[in-house]
Coordinates of C-alpha atoms in Angstrom, one line a residue:
Chain A
M29 CA 50.3 11.8 -0.9
N30 CA 48.9 15.3 -0.5
T31 CA 49.1 17.2 2.8
S32 CA 46.0 19.1 3.6
M33 CA 45.8 22.3 5.6
N34 CA 45.3 20.7 9.0
G35 CA 48.3 18.5 8.6
L36 CA 46.5 15.3 8.0
T37 CA 47.6 13.2 5.0
V38 CA 44.9 12.3 2.5
P39 CA 45.3 9.7 -0.3
D40 CA 45.9 11.0 -3.8
V41 CA 42.5 10.7 -5.6
S42 CA 43.4 12.5 -8.8
V43 CA 41.4 11.1 -11.7
G44 CA 43.5 8.9 -14.0
Q45 CA 43.1 6.8 -17.1
R46 CA 41.5 3.4 -17.0
S47 CA 44.3 0.9 -16.7
P48 CA 44.8 -1.2 -19.9
E49 CA 46.0 -4.3 -17.9
K50 CA 45.1 -7.7 -19.4
V51 CA 43.1 -10.0 -17.1
K52 CA 43.3 -13.8 -17.7
K53 CA 39.8 -15.3 -17.2
L54 CA 39.6 -18.2 -14.8
K55 CA 39.5 -21.6 -16.5
R56 CA 36.3 -23.5 -15.9
P57 CA 36.8 -27.2 -17.0
G58 CA 33.8 -28.4 -15.1
R59 CA 31.6 -26.1 -17.1
W60 CA 32.9 -27.5 -20.4
A61 CA 32.3 -31.0 -19.2
S62 CA 28.7 -30.2 -18.3
Y63 CA 28.1 -28.6 -21.8
I64 CA 29.2 -31.8 -23.4
M65 CA 27.1 -34.0 -21.0
M66 CA 24.0 -31.9 -21.5
G67 CA 24.5 -31.8 -25.3
L68 CA 24.7 -35.5 -25.4
V69 CA 21.6 -36.0 -23.4
A70 CA 19.7 -33.5 -25.6
V71 CA 20.8 -35.3 -28.7
L72 CA 19.6 -38.7 -27.3
V73 CA 16.2 -37.3 -26.2
I74 CA 15.6 -35.5 -29.5
Q75 CA 16.6 -38.6 -31.5
S76 CA 14.3 -40.8 -29.4
V77 CA 11.3 -38.4 -29.7
A78 CA 11.8 -37.9 -33.4
T79 CA 12.3 -41.5 -34.4
N80 CA 9.9 -43.3 -32.0
P81 CA 6.8 -43.7 -34.2
N82 CA 4.5 -44.1 -31.2
F83 CA 4.7 -40.3 -30.7
G84 CA 2.7 -40.0 -33.8
W85 CA 3.9 -36.6 -34.9
P86 CA 2.0 -36.6 -38.2
I87 CA -1.2 -37.1 -36.2
V88 CA -0.2 -34.3 -33.9
G89 CA 0.3 -32.1 -36.9
E90 CA -3.1 -33.2 -38.3
Y91 CA -5.1 -32.3 -35.2
F92 CA -3.0 -29.4 -33.9
A93 CA -5.1 -26.7 -35.6
S94 CA -8.2 -28.8 -36.1
P95 CA -11.5 -27.0 -35.3
R96 CA -12.4 -29.3 -32.4
V97 CA -9.0 -28.8 -30.7
L98 CA -9.2 -25.0 -31.3
D99 CA -12.7 -24.9 -29.9
G100 CA -11.4 -26.7 -26.8
L101 CA -8.5 -24.2 -26.6
V102 CA -10.9 -21.2 -26.8
N103 CA -13.1 -22.8 -24.1
T104 CA -10.0 -23.3 -21.9
L105 CA -9.0 -19.6 -22.3
Q106 CA -12.5 -18.4 -21.6
L107 CA -12.8 -20.5 -18.6
T108 CA -9.4 -19.4 -17.3
F109 CA -10.4 -15.7 -17.8
I110 CA -13.8 -15.9 -16.2
A111 CA -12.7 -18.1 -13.3
M112 CA -9.7 -15.8 -12.6
L113 CA -11.8 -12.6 -12.9
L114 CA -14.4 -13.9 -10.5
G115 CA -11.7 -15.3 -8.2
V116 CA -9.9 -11.9 -8.0
V117 CA -13.1 -9.9 -7.3
L118 CA -14.3 -12.4 -4.7
G119 CA -10.8 -12.6 -3.3
V120 CA -10.5 -8.9 -2.8
I121 CA -13.9 -8.9 -1.0
L122 CA -12.8 -11.8 1.2
A123 CA -9.4 -10.1 1.9
V124 CA -11.1 -6.9 3.0
M125 CA -13.6 -8.9 5.1
R126 CA -10.7 -10.8 6.7
L127 CA -9.1 -7.5 7.7
S128 CA -12.3 -6.0 9.0
T129 CA -12.8 -5.4 12.7
N130 CA -16.3 -6.9 12.4
P131 CA -16.1 -10.4 13.9
A132 CA -18.9 -11.7 11.8
L133 CA -17.1 -10.6 8.6
Y134 CA -13.6 -11.8 9.4
G135 CA -15.0 -15.0 10.9
A136 CA -17.0 -15.7 7.8
A137 CA -14.1 -15.0 5.5
G138 CA -11.8 -17.1 7.6
L139 CA -14.2 -20.0 7.5
Y140 CA -14.5 -19.7 3.7
I141 CA -10.8 -19.7 3.1
W142 CA -10.3 -22.6 5.5
F143 CA -12.9 -24.7 3.7
F144 CA -12.0 -23.9 0.0
R145 CA -8.2 -24.1 0.6
G146 CA -8.6 -27.2 2.7
T147 CA -10.3 -29.4 0.2
P148 CA -8.9 -30.4 -3.3
V149 CA -10.2 -28.3 -6.1
F150 CA -10.9 -31.6 -8.0
V151 CA -13.3 -32.7 -5.2
Q152 CA -15.0 -29.3 -5.3
L153 CA -15.5 -29.6 -9.0
L154 CA -17.0 -33.0 -8.6
F155 CA -19.4 -31.6 -5.9
W156 CA -20.5 -28.8 -8.3
G157 CA -21.0 -31.4 -11.0
F158 CA -23.2 -33.6 -8.7
I159 CA -24.9 -30.7 -7.0
S160 CA -28.3 -31.9 -8.3
A161 CA -27.9 -35.0 -6.1
L162 CA -27.7 -32.6 -3.2
Y163 CA -30.4 -30.1 -4.2
P164 CA -32.5 -31.5 -7.1
T165 CA -34.4 -28.2 -7.5
L166 CA -33.3 -24.6 -6.8
A167 CA -35.9 -22.0 -5.7
L168 CA -35.8 -18.4 -5.0
G169 CA -38.1 -16.8 -2.4
I170 CA -38.9 -16.3 1.2
P171 CA -38.5 -19.4 3.3
G172 CA -41.9 -20.9 4.1
A173 CA -43.7 -19.0 1.4
E174 CA -44.4 -20.0 -2.2
P175 CA -41.1 -19.6 -4.2
L176 CA -41.0 -16.8 -6.7
F177 CA -38.8 -18.9 -9.0
S178 CA -38.1 -22.5 -9.1
T179 CA -36.0 -24.7 -11.4
D180 CA -34.4 -28.0 -12.0
T181 CA -30.8 -27.7 -10.7
N182 CA -29.4 -29.5 -13.7
S183 CA -30.9 -26.9 -16.1
L184 CA -29.2 -24.1 -14.1
I185 CA -25.9 -25.6 -13.0
T186 CA -24.8 -26.8 -16.5
P187 CA -21.3 -28.3 -16.8
V188 CA -19.9 -24.9 -17.7
V189 CA -21.5 -23.2 -14.7
A190 CA -20.3 -26.0 -12.4
A191 CA -16.8 -25.5 -13.9
I192 CA -16.8 -21.8 -13.4
L193 CA -18.2 -22.1 -9.8
G194 CA -15.7 -24.8 -8.9
L195 CA -12.7 -23.0 -10.2
A196 CA -13.6 -19.4 -9.2
L197 CA -14.7 -20.2 -5.7
N198 CA -11.5 -22.2 -5.1
E199 CA -9.4 -19.5 -6.6
A200 CA -11.1 -16.8 -4.5
A201 CA -9.7 -18.5 -1.3
Y202 CA -6.2 -18.3 -2.6
M203 CA -6.6 -14.8 -4.0
A204 CA -7.9 -13.6 -0.6
E205 CA -4.7 -14.6 1.0
I206 CA -2.6 -13.0 -1.8
V207 CA -4.6 -9.7 -1.6
R208 CA -4.5 -9.8 2.2
A209 CA -0.7 -10.1 2.1
G210 CA -0.6 -7.2 -0.3
I211 CA -2.7 -4.9 1.8
V212 CA -0.8 -5.8 5.0
S213 CA 2.5 -5.0 3.2
V214 CA 1.5 -1.3 2.8
G215 CA 2.8 0.6 5.9
K216 CA 0.4 1.7 8.6
G217 CA 1.6 5.3 8.0
Q218 CA -0.2 5.4 4.6
T219 CA -3.5 4.6 6.2
E220 CA -2.9 7.2 8.9
A221 CA -1.9 9.9 6.4
A222 CA -5.0 9.2 4.3
H223 CA -7.3 9.2 7.4
A224 CA -5.7 12.4 8.6
L225 CA -6.6 14.0 5.3
G226 CA -10.3 13.0 6.0
M227 CA -10.4 10.1 3.6
S228 CA -12.9 7.4 4.3
N229 CA -11.9 3.7 4.8
M230 CA -13.2 2.8 1.4
R231 CA -11.5 5.7 -0.3
T232 CA -8.2 5.0 1.5
L233 CA -8.4 1.4 0.4
R234 CA -9.2 2.2 -3.2
R235 CA -6.9 5.2 -3.8
V236 CA -4.0 4.6 -1.4
I237 CA -3.7 1.0 -0.2
L238 CA -4.7 -1.2 -3.1
P239 CA -2.6 0.6 -5.8
Q240 CA 0.5 0.1 -3.6
A241 CA -0.5 -3.4 -2.7
M242 CA -0.5 -4.2 -6.4
S243 CA 3.2 -4.7 -6.6
V244 CA 2.9 -7.5 -4.0
I245 CA -0.4 -8.9 -5.4
V246 CA 0.4 -9.0 -9.1
P247 CA 3.3 -11.5 -9.3
P248 CA 1.6 -14.3 -7.4
T249 CA -1.7 -13.6 -9.2
A250 CA 0.0 -13.9 -12.6
N251 CA 1.4 -17.1 -11.2
N252 CA -2.1 -18.2 -10.4
V253 CA -3.2 -17.5 -13.9
I254 CA -0.7 -19.9 -15.2
S255 CA -1.8 -22.4 -12.6
M256 CA -5.4 -21.8 -13.5
L257 CA -4.8 -22.4 -17.2
K258 CA -3.6 -25.9 -16.3
T259 CA -6.2 -26.5 -13.6
T260 CA -9.0 -26.0 -16.1
S261 CA -8.0 -29.5 -17.4
L262 CA -9.6 -31.0 -14.3
V263 CA -12.9 -29.7 -15.6
S264 CA -12.8 -32.6 -18.2
V265 CA -14.5 -34.8 -15.6
L266 CA -17.6 -32.5 -15.9
S267 CA -17.8 -33.3 -19.6
F268 CA -17.2 -29.7 -20.5
P269 CA -15.2 -29.6 -23.8
E270 CA -12.2 -27.6 -22.8
L271 CA -8.9 -28.3 -24.4
L272 CA -8.2 -31.7 -22.6
Y273 CA -11.7 -33.0 -22.9
A274 CA -11.9 -32.0 -26.6
T275 CA -8.8 -34.1 -27.3
Q276 CA -10.1 -36.9 -25.2
L277 CA -13.2 -37.0 -27.3
I278 CA -11.1 -37.3 -30.4
Y279 CA -8.9 -40.1 -29.1
A280 CA -12.0 -41.9 -27.9
E281 CA -12.9 -42.2 -31.6
N282 CA -9.5 -42.8 -33.2
F283 CA -7.6 -44.3 -30.3
Q284 CA -4.6 -42.0 -31.0
T285 CA -4.2 -41.3 -27.3
I286 CA -0.6 -40.2 -27.1
P287 CA -0.5 -37.9 -30.1
L288 CA -3.6 -36.1 -28.9
L289 CA -2.3 -35.7 -25.4
I290 CA 0.8 -34.2 -26.9
T291 CA -1.3 -31.8 -29.0
A292 CA -3.0 -30.6 -25.8
S293 CA 0.3 -30.4 -23.9
I294 CA 1.8 -28.2 -26.7
W295 CA -1.2 -25.8 -26.5
Y296 CA -0.9 -25.6 -22.7
L297 CA 2.8 -24.9 -23.0
I298 CA 2.2 -22.1 -25.6
G299 CA -0.5 -20.6 -23.3
T300 CA 1.7 -20.6 -20.2
T301 CA 4.7 -19.3 -22.1
L302 CA 2.8 -16.4 -23.4
R303 CA 1.4 -15.7 -20.0
T304 CA 4.9 -15.7 -18.5
I305 CA 6.1 -13.2 -21.0
G306 CA 3.0 -11.0 -20.3
Q307 CA 3.8 -11.3 -16.6
Y308 CA 7.2 -9.6 -17.1
Y309 CA 5.5 -6.5 -18.5
T310 CA 2.7 -6.4 -15.9
E311 CA 5.2 -6.6 -13.1
R312 CA 7.3 -3.9 -14.6
H313 CA 4.2 -1.7 -14.9
Y314 CA 3.2 -2.1 -11.2
N315 CA 6.7 -1.5 -10.0
K316 CA 6.8 2.0 -11.2
S317 CA 7.0 3.7 -7.8
T318 CA 9.6 1.2 -6.7
R319 CA 11.7 2.0 -9.7
A320 CA 11.4 5.7 -8.9
Q321 CA 12.7 4.9 -5.4
G322 CA 15.7 3.1 -6.9
L323 CA 16.4 6.2 -8.8
S324 CA 16.3 8.3 -5.7
I325 CA 19.7 7.2 -4.3
M326 CA 21.4 8.6 -7.4
R327 CA 19.2 11.7 -7.4
R328 CA 19.9 12.3 -3.8
F329 CA 23.6 12.0 -4.3
I330 CA 23.5 14.5 -7.2
E331 CA 21.4 16.9 -5.2
L332 CA 23.8 16.6 -2.2
Q333 CA 26.7 17.5 -4.5
K334 CA 24.8 20.5 -5.9
R335 CA 23.8 21.7 -2.4
R336 CA 27.4 21.5 -1.2
G337 CA 28.4 23.7 -4.2
T338 CA 25.7 26.3 -3.9
N339 CA 24.8 26.2 -0.2
D340 CA 21.2 25.7 -1.4
A341 CA 18.6 27.4 0.8
P342 CA 14.9 26.8 0.1
A343 CA 13.7 29.4 -2.4
R344 CA 10.8 31.2 -1.0
Chain B
M16 CA -7.0 44.0 20.6
T17 CA -9.5 43.8 23.4
Q18 CA -11.0 40.5 22.4
T19 CA -9.2 37.5 23.8
P20 CA -8.4 35.0 21.1
K21 CA -10.7 32.0 20.9
V22 CA -9.6 28.6 22.0
M23 CA -8.8 26.2 19.2
V24 CA -7.9 23.1 21.1
K25 CA -8.9 22.3 24.7
A26 CA -8.0 19.1 26.4
T27 CA -9.7 18.3 29.7
N28 CA -8.3 15.6 31.9
V29 CA -7.3 13.4 29.0
W30 CA -6.1 9.8 29.8
K31 CA -4.8 7.2 27.4
S32 CA -3.6 3.7 28.1
F33 CA -2.5 0.9 25.8
G34 CA -3.3 -2.2 27.7
H35 CA -1.9 -1.8 31.1
N36 CA 0.5 0.9 30.0
E37 CA -0.8 4.3 30.9
V38 CA 0.7 6.8 28.5
L39 CA -1.3 9.9 29.4
K40 CA -2.5 10.6 32.9
G41 CA -4.7 13.6 32.9
I42 CA -3.7 16.2 30.4
N43 CA -5.2 19.6 30.6
L44 CA -4.2 22.0 27.8
E45 CA -5.5 25.0 26.0
V46 CA -4.2 26.2 22.6
K47 CA -5.5 29.5 21.4
A48 CA -6.3 30.2 17.7
G49 CA -3.4 31.6 15.8
E50 CA -0.8 30.4 18.3
V51 CA 2.1 28.0 17.9
T52 CA 2.4 25.6 20.7
T53 CA 5.4 23.2 21.0
L54 CA 5.2 20.0 23.0
L55 CA 8.6 19.1 24.4
G56 CA 9.6 16.1 26.6
P57 CA 11.7 12.9 26.6
S58 CA 10.7 9.9 24.5
G59 CA 7.7 8.1 25.9
S60 CA 6.4 11.2 27.6
G61 CA 3.2 10.9 25.7
K62 CA 3.6 14.0 23.4
S63 CA 3.0 12.1 20.1
T64 CA 0.1 10.1 21.6
F65 CA -1.6 13.3 22.7
L66 CA -1.2 14.8 19.3
R67 CA -2.7 11.7 17.7
L68 CA -5.8 12.0 20.0
I69 CA -6.5 15.5 18.7
N70 CA -7.5 14.2 15.3
H71 CA -8.7 10.9 16.6
L72 CA -6.1 8.7 15.1
D73 CA -6.1 7.2 18.5
T74 CA -9.0 7.2 20.9
A75 CA -8.7 8.7 24.4
S76 CA -9.5 6.4 27.3
A77 CA -11.0 9.2 29.3
G78 CA -11.4 12.9 29.2
R79 CA -12.4 15.3 26.5
I80 CA -10.7 17.1 23.7
T81 CA -12.4 19.9 21.7
V82 CA -11.2 21.4 18.4
D83 CA -12.8 24.8 17.6
G84 CA -15.5 24.0 20.2
D85 CA -16.4 20.6 18.8
L86 CA -15.8 17.5 20.8
V87 CA -13.4 15.2 19.0
G88 CA -14.8 11.7 18.2
Y89 CA -18.0 12.1 20.2
R90 CA -21.3 13.8 20.3
E91 CA -22.8 14.8 23.7
H92 CA -26.4 14.0 24.1
N93 CA -28.4 14.0 27.4
G94 CA -25.2 14.1 29.4
A95 CA -23.7 11.0 27.7
L96 CA -21.0 10.7 25.0
H97 CA -22.0 9.0 21.8
E98 CA -19.4 7.8 19.4
L99 CA -19.4 9.6 16.1
R100 CA -20.0 7.9 12.8
P101 CA -16.9 7.4 10.6
Q102 CA -18.1 10.0 8.2
S103 CA -18.3 12.6 10.9
I104 CA -14.8 11.7 12.2
A105 CA -13.5 12.0 8.6
K106 CA -15.2 15.4 8.2
M107 CA -13.5 16.6 11.4
R108 CA -10.1 15.3 10.3
S109 CA -10.4 17.1 7.0
E110 CA -10.3 20.3 8.9
V111 CA -7.1 19.4 10.8
G112 CA -3.9 19.0 9.0
M113 CA -1.3 16.5 10.2
V114 CA 2.4 16.2 9.3
F115 CA 4.1 12.9 10.3
Q116 CA 7.7 12.1 11.2
Q117 CA 7.9 9.7 8.3
F118 CA 6.3 12.1 5.8
N119 CA 3.9 9.3 4.7
L120 CA 3.5 10.7 1.2
F121 CA 1.7 8.4 -1.2
P122 CA 4.6 6.9 -3.2
H123 CA 2.4 5.9 -6.2
M124 CA 1.3 9.5 -6.8
S125 CA 3.2 12.4 -8.2
V126 CA 3.7 15.4 -6.0
L127 CA 0.8 17.2 -7.5
Q128 CA -1.5 14.2 -7.2
N129 CA -0.5 13.8 -3.5
I130 CA -1.5 17.4 -2.8
M131 CA -4.7 17.3 -4.9
E132 CA -6.0 13.9 -3.8
A133 CA -7.9 14.9 -0.7
P134 CA -9.3 18.4 -1.7
V135 CA -10.6 16.8 -4.9
G136 CA -11.6 13.4 -3.6
V137 CA -12.8 14.3 -0.1
K138 CA -13.9 18.0 -0.3
K139 CA -15.1 17.5 -3.9
E140 CA -13.6 20.8 -5.0
S141 CA -13.0 21.5 -8.7
K142 CA -9.8 20.2 -10.1
A143 CA -8.9 23.5 -11.6
R144 CA -9.3 25.4 -8.4
V145 CA -7.3 22.8 -6.4
R146 CA -4.6 22.7 -9.0
E147 CA -4.1 26.4 -8.8
R148 CA -3.9 26.2 -5.0
A149 CA -1.5 23.3 -5.2
E150 CA 0.8 25.2 -7.5
R151 CA 0.7 28.2 -5.1
L152 CA 1.5 25.9 -2.1
L153 CA 4.4 24.3 -4.0
E154 CA 5.7 27.8 -4.8
R155 CA 5.4 28.6 -1.1
V156 CA 7.4 25.5 0.1
G157 CA 9.9 26.2 -2.7
L158 CA 9.3 23.0 -4.7
A159 CA 7.3 24.3 -7.7
D160 CA 9.7 22.5 -10.1
K161 CA 9.0 19.1 -8.4
R162 CA 5.3 19.1 -9.2
N163 CA 5.5 16.0 -11.4
A164 CA 8.2 14.2 -9.4
Y165 CA 7.4 11.1 -7.4
P166 CA 8.1 11.1 -3.7
G167 CA 10.7 8.4 -4.0
S168 CA 12.9 10.7 -6.0
L169 CA 12.9 13.5 -3.4
S170 CA 15.1 14.1 -0.4
G171 CA 13.6 13.7 3.1
G172 CA 13.4 17.5 3.5
Q173 CA 11.7 17.9 0.2
Q174 CA 9.2 15.1 1.0
Q175 CA 8.4 16.8 4.3
R176 CA 7.8 20.1 2.6
I177 CA 5.4 18.4 0.2
A178 CA 3.7 16.7 3.1
I179 CA 3.1 20.1 4.7
A180 CA 1.8 21.5 1.4
R181 CA -0.5 18.4 1.1
A182 CA -1.9 19.1 4.5
L183 CA -2.4 22.8 3.8
A184 CA -4.2 22.1 0.6
M185 CA -7.2 21.1 2.7
E186 CA -7.2 24.6 4.1
P187 CA -7.2 23.3 7.7
K188 CA -7.9 25.5 10.7
L189 CA -5.3 23.6 12.8
M190 CA -2.0 22.0 11.9
L191 CA -0.5 19.1 13.9
F192 CA 3.2 18.3 13.5
D193 CA 4.5 15.0 14.9
E194 CA 8.3 15.3 15.1
P195 CA 8.5 16.7 11.6
T196 CA 12.3 16.9 11.4
S197 CA 13.3 13.8 13.5
A198 CA 13.7 11.5 10.5
L199 CA 15.7 14.0 8.4
D200 CA 19.4 14.2 7.8
P201 CA 20.8 17.2 9.8
E202 CA 21.5 19.3 6.8
L203 CA 17.8 19.1 5.7
V204 CA 16.2 20.1 9.0
G205 CA 16.6 23.8 8.3
E206 CA 14.5 23.9 5.1
V207 CA 11.5 22.2 6.8
L208 CA 11.7 24.5 9.9
D209 CA 11.9 27.5 7.5
V210 CA 8.6 26.4 5.9
M211 CA 7.0 25.9 9.4
H212 CA 8.3 29.3 10.5
D213 CA 6.8 30.9 7.4
L214 CA 3.5 29.1 8.1
A215 CA 3.5 30.4 11.7
S216 CA 3.9 33.9 10.5
T217 CA 0.6 33.6 8.5
G218 CA -1.3 33.0 11.8
M219 CA -1.9 29.3 11.4
T220 CA -2.7 27.5 14.7
M221 CA 0.0 24.9 15.1
I222 CA 0.8 22.2 17.6
V223 CA 4.3 20.9 17.1
V224 CA 5.9 17.9 18.8
T225 CA 9.6 18.5 18.4
H226 CA 13.1 18.2 19.7
E227 CA 14.1 21.4 18.0
M228 CA 14.8 23.8 20.9
G229 CA 15.7 26.6 18.5
F230 CA 12.3 26.4 16.9
A231 CA 10.5 26.3 20.2
R232 CA 12.4 29.3 21.4
E233 CA 12.1 31.5 18.3
V234 CA 8.7 30.5 16.8
A235 CA 6.5 29.2 19.5
D236 CA 4.1 31.3 21.5
S237 CA 3.9 28.7 24.2
V238 CA 5.9 25.7 25.2
V239 CA 4.4 22.6 27.0
F240 CA 6.8 20.3 28.7
M241 CA 5.5 16.8 29.2
D242 CA 7.0 13.9 31.1
G243 CA 5.5 10.6 32.3
G244 CA 2.2 11.3 30.7
V245 CA 1.5 14.6 32.5
V246 CA 2.1 18.3 31.7
V247 CA 5.0 19.2 34.0
E248 CA 5.3 22.8 33.0
S249 CA 4.0 25.2 30.4
G250 CA 4.2 28.8 29.5
R251 CA 6.0 31.3 27.2
P252 CA 9.2 29.8 25.7
K253 CA 11.5 32.3 27.4
D254 CA 10.1 31.4 30.8
V255 CA 10.0 27.6 30.4
L256 CA 13.2 27.2 28.4
S257 CA 15.3 29.9 30.1
N258 CA 14.0 29.8 33.6
P259 CA 12.3 26.4 34.2
Q260 CA 10.6 26.1 37.6
E261 CA 10.3 22.3 37.8
E262 CA 13.1 19.9 38.5
R263 CA 12.2 17.5 35.7
T264 CA 12.1 20.4 33.2
Q265 CA 15.5 21.5 34.3
A266 CA 16.9 18.0 34.1
F267 CA 15.6 17.6 30.5
L268 CA 16.7 20.9 29.3
S269 CA 20.2 20.5 30.7
K270 CA 20.5 17.4 28.5
V271 CA 19.2 18.8 25.3
L272 CA 20.4 22.4 25.3

């Protein structure tokens, strides 16, 4: 114990060597038991999958990289990309509308979100597929006057258009809520600071709010991409040859249903796995400022130590 | 000097209520150009609310405020007030700097980007010119070496000095300070007050809501004591702080001094 000037005793905090004491790890018999159990289950599953001829692995291998399956895969990826892109753009617009002070705007956005989140996407896709039963012809023009442009609905809303509309409009409703949550998560002080600098609402949103909202928006959006990749399989009912429908067409000819479904499943798994890895990097990118804040505690500590030493006054 | 200094801010019978809660009950106030005015008073006295009305972050329920002769938030036409368009309000705000209790720096931008954002984006000045000014301002607040740092890596005192530099980069004619040192650790208050003191000596018109009595006494040209939504007493710091006439002022000062 050291005795300081004012008579108080303070603990001895002299820096010493790290002690070389041996520590015995806790024994975990339960853990070992579970290793054995899981190992056993894995062996059984693998054996069954490998030896059951009904899986038809040679057929999976035959069709895995066949042109028809690959075409379907490309269609699926394109559909995912376009539907997501439109969904995000429309979602941002809806979110901003939802947060507007204009009752017509936030009312309309609310109604949209209510409807498109409230009905199954499968039903929505069917509606778009059968839209010509609802409106046999589509026309553009002023009501009452001769239309400037008129066409048969089926020639305009092809299966691919129906698929994009169905997926994108549904996605927009979910994206709107994600973006709204992101915008709301940015503190009110940021808007006030931007306004106080003379920035317009639009500029504040674009330069100050949305970049910060990104760290809240990106993770669930990436999650939605994964979900979208799989949801595109619903489009098979519209006879659009995406991955699932492409394989369905094949097994309709050769009756190898299971091997072809396995083929499709493997491709979906590859797609979602790659996306998950990509998500890690996107999230890391958008968390830059958060990471800088994490650093600040250390920096602050160091600076405090420095200031104590030098009685730092602002240099002017 | 024979010419009387012009009035920068003039408030005439300003009222503000949030729902049924009346926060300001008829504020009359005049701030002359080039002067430093501190608003003192207990929490809830309406000081910050009044400050926020000056650049229209909140809207007054009644009364008028003018900045440099222009009505804040409205245009007078045929004896009636017309609300201004958002662009006009933004224009007016770009001429008034504001510093917040919580700094409110943009965390996703570097120090330099924080300072340059509004002059380049709002006033459409050339990047090179603004950058030069930003460097000068950073020098002035003693943080030239932090130009590429992000706000999250700075201490509260440093962040607030950057926030002051950010506001000054717009070359405002009036600076509003809303409790600029209240969120700081005690040992960091001094560096921010030093910057404000320095700014006052350049002749900037400043309105400062603060609890720093030392600053009010040494730097301010006038002190306004508010309580319960009204101005209780105002005048030169030595009169109001050393020889308060009103009972409420005396009671407040006896607690904080």
